[in-house]
Tab-separated table of C-alpha atoms in Angstrom:
chain	number	residue	atom	x	y	z
A	1	UNK	CA	83.651	22.890	277.833
A	2	UNK	CA	85.982	20.360	276.214
A	3	UNK	CA	86.627	20.142	272.496
A	4	UNK	CA	84.368	17.142	271.851
A	5	UNK	CA	81.419	18.788	273.587
A	6	UNK	CA	81.978	22.045	271.667
A	7	UNK	CA	82.022	20.297	268.301
A	8	UNK	CA	79.036	18.123	269.161
A	9	UNK	CA	76.987	21.130	270.246
A	10	UNK	CA	77.797	23.142	267.144
A	11	UNK	CA	78.102	20.580	264.358
A	12	UNK	CA	76.432	17.436	265.648
A	13	UNK	CA	79.564	15.528	264.637
A	14	UNK	CA	83.124	15.355	265.886
A	15	UNK	CA	84.880	16.170	262.632
A	16	UNK	CA	84.814	18.374	259.579
A	17	UNK	CA	85.121	16.911	256.085
A	18	UNK	CA	87.753	18.369	253.743
A	19	UNK	CA	86.418	17.981	250.213
A	20	UNK	CA	89.863	18.743	248.799
A	21	UNK	CA	91.407	19.094	245.367
A	22	UNK	CA	90.975	15.443	244.473
A	23	UNK	CA	87.181	15.558	244.504
A	24	UNK	CA	87.382	18.080	241.632
A	25	UNK	CA	89.774	15.973	239.531
A	26	UNK	CA	88.948	13.341	236.909
A	27	UNK	CA	92.293	11.650	237.656
A	28	UNK	CA	92.794	11.907	241.442
A	29	UNK	CA	95.561	9.278	241.576
A	30	UNK	CA	97.650	11.122	238.968
A	31	UNK	CA	97.058	14.459	240.738
A	32	UNK	CA	98.118	12.875	244.025
A	33	UNK	CA	101.417	11.699	242.478
A	34	UNK	CA	102.056	15.134	240.912
A	35	UNK	CA	101.446	16.941	244.215
A	36	UNK	CA	103.665	14.431	246.052
A	37	UNK	CA	106.498	15.067	243.580
A	38	UNK	CA	106.049	18.851	243.950
A	39	UNK	CA	106.074	18.437	247.730
A	40	UNK	CA	109.361	16.500	247.613
A	41	UNK	CA	110.854	19.111	245.257
A	42	UNK	CA	109.837	21.922	247.611
A	43	UNK	CA	111.275	20.145	250.654
A	44	UNK	CA	114.547	19.198	248.952
A	45	UNK	CA	114.997	22.540	247.140
A	46	UNK	CA	114.438	24.667	250.233
A	47	UNK	CA	116.428	22.328	252.503
A	48	UNK	CA	119.401	22.382	250.125
A	49	UNK	CA	119.215	26.187	249.936
A	50	UNK	CA	119.202	26.445	253.757
A	51	UNK	CA	122.137	24.009	253.974
A	52	UNK	CA	124.144	25.924	251.357
A	53	UNK	CA	123.572	29.269	253.052
A	54	UNK	CA	124.573	28.032	256.495
A	55	UNK	CA	127.579	26.002	255.343
A	56	UNK	CA	129.164	28.377	252.813
A	57	UNK	CA	131.138	31.355	254.138
A	58	UNK	CA	130.472	33.397	250.976
A	59	UNK	CA	126.732	33.209	251.634
A	60	UNK	CA	126.921	34.492	255.216
A	61	UNK	CA	125.331	37.847	254.337
A	62	UNK	CA	122.036	39.502	255.379
A	63	UNK	CA	120.414	38.850	251.982
A	64	UNK	CA	121.062	35.105	252.181
A	65	UNK	CA	120.098	35.019	255.845
A	66	UNK	CA	116.656	36.364	254.862
A	67	UNK	CA	116.449	33.893	251.968
A	68	UNK	CA	117.186	31.028	254.368
A	69	UNK	CA	114.342	32.235	256.587
A	70	UNK	CA	112.045	32.381	253.543
A	71	UNK	CA	112.995	28.794	252.701
A	72	UNK	CA	112.322	27.724	256.296
A	73	UNK	CA	108.875	29.333	256.137
A	74	UNK	CA	108.190	27.624	252.809
A	75	UNK	CA	109.142	24.200	254.228
A	76	UNK	CA	106.816	24.728	257.185
A	77	UNK	CA	104.163	26.305	254.974
A	78	UNK	CA	103.806	23.385	252.575
A	79	UNK	CA	104.139	20.859	255.432
A	80	UNK	CA	101.078	22.299	257.199
A	81	UNK	CA	98.683	21.396	254.373
A	82	UNK	CA	100.076	18.911	251.839
A	83	UNK	CA	100.994	15.840	253.986
A	84	UNK	CA	97.500	15.778	255.516
A	85	UNK	CA	95.911	16.100	252.069
A	86	UNK	CA	98.047	13.303	250.568
A	87	UNK	CA	97.533	10.951	253.515
A	88	UNK	CA	93.774	11.476	253.363
A	89	UNK	CA	93.771	10.574	249.673
A	90	UNK	CA	95.897	7.442	250.205
A	91	UNK	CA	93.975	6.270	253.293
A	92	UNK	CA	90.573	7.173	251.846
A	93	UNK	CA	89.791	9.401	254.838
A	94	UNK	CA	89.061	13.104	254.509
A	95	UNK	CA	88.004	14.079	258.022
A	96	UNK	CA	89.731	16.585	260.320
A	97	UNK	CA	88.889	17.248	263.970
A	98	UNK	CA	88.102	20.736	265.264
A	99	UNK	CA	91.384	20.878	267.215
A	100	UNK	CA	93.424	19.788	264.177
A	101	UNK	CA	91.534	22.281	262.021
A	102	UNK	CA	92.253	25.093	264.481
A	103	UNK	CA	95.951	24.191	264.704
A	104	UNK	CA	96.284	23.999	260.927
A	105	UNK	CA	94.559	27.386	260.572
A	106	UNK	CA	96.782	29.010	263.215
A	107	UNK	CA	100.037	27.713	261.691
A	108	UNK	CA	98.943	28.667	258.189
A	109	UNK	CA	97.938	32.222	259.176
A	110	UNK	CA	101.123	32.701	261.197
A	111	UNK	CA	103.346	31.570	258.332
A	112	UNK	CA	101.465	33.661	255.753
A	113	UNK	CA	101.678	36.765	257.940
A	114	UNK	CA	105.351	36.146	258.728
A	115	UNK	CA	106.181	35.781	255.043
A	116	UNK	CA	104.444	39.085	254.237
A	117	UNK	CA	106.712	40.923	256.668
A	118	UNK	CA	109.805	38.933	255.704
A	119	UNK	CA	109.391	39.957	252.056
A	120	UNK	CA	109.210	43.570	253.277
A	121	UNK	CA	112.400	43.079	255.314
A	122	UNK	CA	114.103	41.626	252.231
A	123	UNK	CA	113.062	44.674	250.183
A	124	UNK	CA	114.484	46.977	252.867
A	125	UNK	CA	117.730	44.973	252.824
A	126	UNK	CA	118.041	45.470	249.053
A	127	UNK	CA	117.286	49.176	249.483
A	128	UNK	CA	120.126	49.597	251.986
A	129	UNK	CA	122.532	47.465	249.892
A	130	UNK	CA	121.926	49.412	246.668
A	131	UNK	CA	121.149	52.929	247.918
A	132	UNK	CA	123.540	53.036	250.913
A	133	UNK	CA	126.305	50.521	250.090
A	134	UNK	CA	128.963	52.216	252.262
A	135	UNK	CA	126.762	52.030	255.359
A	136	UNK	CA	125.330	48.567	254.587
A	137	UNK	CA	127.461	46.630	257.095
A	138	UNK	CA	126.424	49.054	259.861
A	139	UNK	CA	122.724	49.383	259.023
A	140	UNK	CA	122.259	45.648	258.387
A	141	UNK	CA	124.496	44.142	261.048
A	142	UNK	CA	123.947	40.739	262.688
A	143	UNK	CA	121.787	42.146	265.502
A	144	UNK	CA	119.537	44.160	263.173
A	145	UNK	CA	118.946	41.141	260.915
A	146	UNK	CA	117.927	38.948	263.830
A	147	UNK	CA	115.643	41.667	265.212
A	148	UNK	CA	113.955	42.049	261.819
A	149	UNK	CA	113.396	38.298	261.481
A	150	UNK	CA	112.105	38.017	265.065
A	151	UNK	CA	109.737	40.898	264.327
A	152	UNK	CA	108.469	39.137	261.188
A	153	UNK	CA	107.667	35.945	263.105
A	154	UNK	CA	106.039	37.888	265.966
A	155	UNK	CA	103.879	40.083	263.708
A	156	UNK	CA	102.880	37.029	261.672
A	157	UNK	CA	101.717	35.182	264.791
A	158	UNK	CA	99.423	38.120	265.661
A	159	UNK	CA	97.315	37.199	262.621
A	160	UNK	CA	97.049	33.594	263.808
A	161	UNK	CA	96.238	34.535	267.415
A	162	UNK	CA	93.582	37.048	266.312
A	163	UNK	CA	91.701	35.142	263.616
A	164	UNK	CA	91.914	31.494	264.713
A	165	UNK	CA	90.117	31.684	268.113
A	166	UNK	CA	87.336	33.906	266.737
A	167	UNK	CA	86.776	31.716	263.665
A	168	UNK	CA	86.690	28.478	265.681
A	169	UNK	CA	84.136	29.844	268.180
A	170	UNK	CA	81.467	30.438	265.527
A	171	UNK	CA	78.652	27.843	265.463
A	172	UNK	CA	78.998	25.581	262.430
A	173	UNK	CA	75.669	23.947	261.681
A	174	UNK	CA	75.053	24.321	257.926
A	175	UNK	CA	77.223	21.386	256.872
A	176	UNK	CA	80.400	19.616	257.919
A	177	UNK	CA	81.865	19.804	254.419
A	178	UNK	CA	84.691	22.309	253.934
A	179	UNK	CA	85.052	22.932	250.196
A	180	UNK	CA	88.791	23.236	250.419
A	181	UNK	CA	91.875	21.061	250.958
A	182	UNK	CA	92.747	22.657	254.319
A	183	UNK	CA	91.121	24.778	257.021
A	184	UNK	CA	91.301	28.249	255.503
A	185	UNK	CA	89.275	30.982	257.227
A	186	UNK	CA	87.021	32.040	254.283
A	187	UNK	CA	86.129	28.412	253.499
A	188	UNK	CA	85.265	27.679	257.129
A	189	UNK	CA	83.194	30.832	257.557
A	190	UNK	CA	80.808	29.599	254.855
A	191	UNK	CA	79.766	26.778	257.230
A	192	UNK	CA	78.639	29.116	260.011
A	193	UNK	CA	74.926	29.476	260.689
A	194	UNK	CA	75.342	32.852	262.419
A	195	UNK	CA	75.802	36.315	260.937
A	196	UNK	CA	79.506	36.677	260.119
A	197	UNK	CA	79.327	39.985	258.228
A	198	UNK	CA	80.913	42.029	261.060
A	199	UNK	CA	83.694	39.495	261.510
A	200	UNK	CA	84.321	39.376	257.765
A	201	UNK	CA	84.608	43.189	257.737
A	202	UNK	CA	87.066	43.096	260.653
A	203	UNK	CA	89.016	40.299	258.948
A	204	UNK	CA	89.159	42.390	255.781
A	205	UNK	CA	90.495	45.396	257.723
A	206	UNK	CA	93.028	43.167	259.489
A	207	UNK	CA	94.240	41.764	256.168
A	208	UNK	CA	94.430	45.269	254.660
A	209	UNK	CA	96.671	46.309	257.567
A	210	UNK	CA	98.773	43.129	257.314
A	211	UNK	CA	99.249	43.775	253.596
A	212	UNK	CA	99.459	47.579	253.691
A	213	UNK	CA	102.540	47.761	255.929
A	214	UNK	CA	104.668	45.307	253.883
A	215	UNK	CA	103.426	46.701	250.544
A	216	UNK	CA	104.292	50.255	251.663
A	217	UNK	CA	107.806	49.163	252.699
A	218	UNK	CA	108.313	47.171	249.498
A	219	UNK	CA	106.997	49.852	247.121
A	220	UNK	CA	108.989	52.594	248.878
A	221	UNK	CA	112.178	50.514	248.870
A	222	UNK	CA	111.900	49.671	245.184
A	223	UNK	CA	111.038	53.231	244.200
A	224	UNK	CA	114.349	54.382	245.701
A	225	UNK	CA	116.146	51.348	244.247
A	226	UNK	CA	114.908	52.043	240.699
A	227	UNK	CA	115.897	55.679	241.050
A	228	UNK	CA	119.392	54.676	242.199
A	229	UNK	CA	119.767	52.090	239.399
A	230	UNK	CA	118.757	54.741	236.865
A	231	UNK	CA	121.550	57.008	238.127
A	232	UNK	CA	124.236	54.291	237.973
A	233	UNK	CA	126.978	54.782	235.398
A	234	UNK	CA	128.164	51.182	235.418
A	235	UNK	CA	126.221	48.867	233.083
A	236	UNK	CA	127.457	45.840	235.074
A	237	UNK	CA	126.247	47.423	238.331
A	238	UNK	CA	122.837	48.115	236.816
A	239	UNK	CA	122.541	44.533	235.584
A	240	UNK	CA	123.552	43.017	238.941
A	241	UNK	CA	121.177	45.251	240.924
A	242	UNK	CA	118.292	44.632	238.535
A	243	UNK	CA	118.821	40.833	238.564
A	244	UNK	CA	118.836	40.699	242.365
A	245	UNK	CA	115.730	42.864	242.689
A	246	UNK	CA	113.762	41.177	239.891
A	247	UNK	CA	114.048	37.804	241.660
A	248	UNK	CA	112.594	39.288	244.819
A	249	UNK	CA	109.851	41.165	242.973
A	250	UNK	CA	108.782	37.956	241.201
A	251	UNK	CA	108.245	36.264	244.577
A	252	UNK	CA	106.428	39.338	245.950
A	253	UNK	CA	103.999	39.504	243.005
A	254	UNK	CA	103.230	35.775	243.145
A	255	UNK	CA	102.640	35.719	246.897
A	256	UNK	CA	100.845	39.026	247.429
A	257	UNK	CA	98.694	38.624	244.316
A	258	UNK	CA	97.252	35.332	245.556
A	259	UNK	CA	96.752	36.681	249.091
A	260	UNK	CA	94.903	39.784	247.841
A	261	UNK	CA	92.543	37.570	245.821
A	262	UNK	CA	91.825	35.283	248.767
A	263	UNK	CA	91.346	37.792	251.566
A	264	UNK	CA	90.503	41.164	250.002
A	265	UNK	CA	88.282	40.619	246.971
A	266	UNK	CA	84.493	40.592	247.614
A	267	UNK	CA	82.821	37.191	247.997
A	268	UNK	CA	81.041	37.658	244.647
A	269	UNK	CA	84.407	37.069	242.954
A	270	UNK	CA	84.891	33.763	244.747
A	271	UNK	CA	83.837	30.209	243.989
A	272	UNK	CA	85.085	27.099	245.853
A	273	UNK	CA	86.872	25.909	242.704
A	274	UNK	CA	88.654	29.242	242.124
A	275	UNK	CA	89.596	29.514	245.801
A	276	UNK	CA	91.166	26.050	245.806
A	277	UNK	CA	93.143	26.744	242.622
A	278	UNK	CA	94.513	30.038	243.979
A	279	UNK	CA	95.298	28.475	247.372
A	280	UNK	CA	97.017	25.536	245.671
A	281	UNK	CA	99.119	28.014	243.723
A	282	UNK	CA	100.531	29.836	246.744
A	283	UNK	CA	100.580	26.946	249.233
A	284	UNK	CA	101.930	24.217	246.924
A	285	UNK	CA	103.590	25.853	243.899
A	286	UNK	CA	105.140	28.974	245.476
A	287	UNK	CA	107.323	26.988	247.944
A	288	UNK	CA	108.825	25.021	245.036
A	289	UNK	CA	109.301	28.123	242.868
A	290	UNK	CA	111.090	30.249	245.483
A	291	UNK	CA	114.338	28.226	245.645
A	292	UNK	CA	114.407	28.059	241.834
A	293	UNK	CA	113.915	31.829	241.521
A	294	UNK	CA	116.636	32.601	244.058
A	295	UNK	CA	119.159	29.971	242.937
A	296	UNK	CA	119.031	29.569	239.164
A	297	UNK	CA	119.667	33.268	238.551
A	298	UNK	CA	122.220	33.599	241.356
A	299	UNK	CA	125.866	32.831	240.585
A	300	UNK	CA	126.821	32.687	244.279
A	301	UNK	CA	124.245	29.997	245.043
A	302	UNK	CA	124.950	27.930	241.913
A	303	UNK	CA	128.682	28.226	242.627
A	304	UNK	CA	128.204	27.028	246.216
A	305	UNK	CA	126.064	24.118	244.989
A	306	UNK	CA	128.706	23.039	242.457
A	307	UNK	CA	131.371	23.248	245.158
A	308	UNK	CA	129.297	21.093	247.518
A	309	UNK	CA	128.619	18.510	244.765
A	310	UNK	CA	132.335	18.404	243.846
A	311	UNK	CA	133.290	17.872	247.477
A	312	UNK	CA	130.709	15.095	247.718
A	313	UNK	CA	132.057	13.336	244.592
A	314	UNK	CA	135.660	13.612	245.867
A	315	UNK	CA	134.624	12.129	249.213
A	316	UNK	CA	132.902	9.204	247.477
A	317	UNK	CA	135.976	8.540	245.303
């Protein structure tokens, strides 16, 4: 059965309708401009961070390698949802085909899952750097870093491969209107005319597992880190360790907090408006906050940026 036949049989139409953020706003044009500016900031901020890390010899360390991967995920993450939303608003079209919806869902789930595990890998990296500094170069060598990142991407894709096909094979006959600005699983499940309670339970268990492993790694790593910082005699060492870890913990709290609300809280806590606000926070705002969190408080990154800007000005002169 081809895609058109499947959609026709289950929805009576070829496309879904994304109601989006703009339908909830009194000033959709202004909101569109604001989101476009945020999108450009996220793209430029993360791209510059990736460029700095790969072009500066002082930033060729495991920590910055993981940060560059986080920035890459953020660029892809925001690009999966925002361009489609902005183009729909400009063109006055808010439809999305079943195949586009499925692809958007798969990419989104894969990137979310990958970022969960990457944040855990970053916590482990900080644990080794602070608690086992003499063995750091051995425990976090080039091969180990690449294996960890490959594992993050692979484990993240499991989420996409598991949830996307099952979600898209449910019959959708209640309405074509998705009360969201992209094809997120909970929003799409509300359109199904079949009993989805078993699937929702399985999805909940899957999300618990996807969150439990990274949260266990992160909490364990930071428990040992805090204990080690407490035992440090050097005030400068304590400050440096705390600054590095606080940046990472800020990102973890922002990202995991929003994900727990979306996928783990009972449906009674959810409304379409709340869901869109929370999703907008971690799909639109988080990608623009991450490079700021990791760069503004980091002397190495700000130093590399100044050096690159100075070289650029000298070249122009």
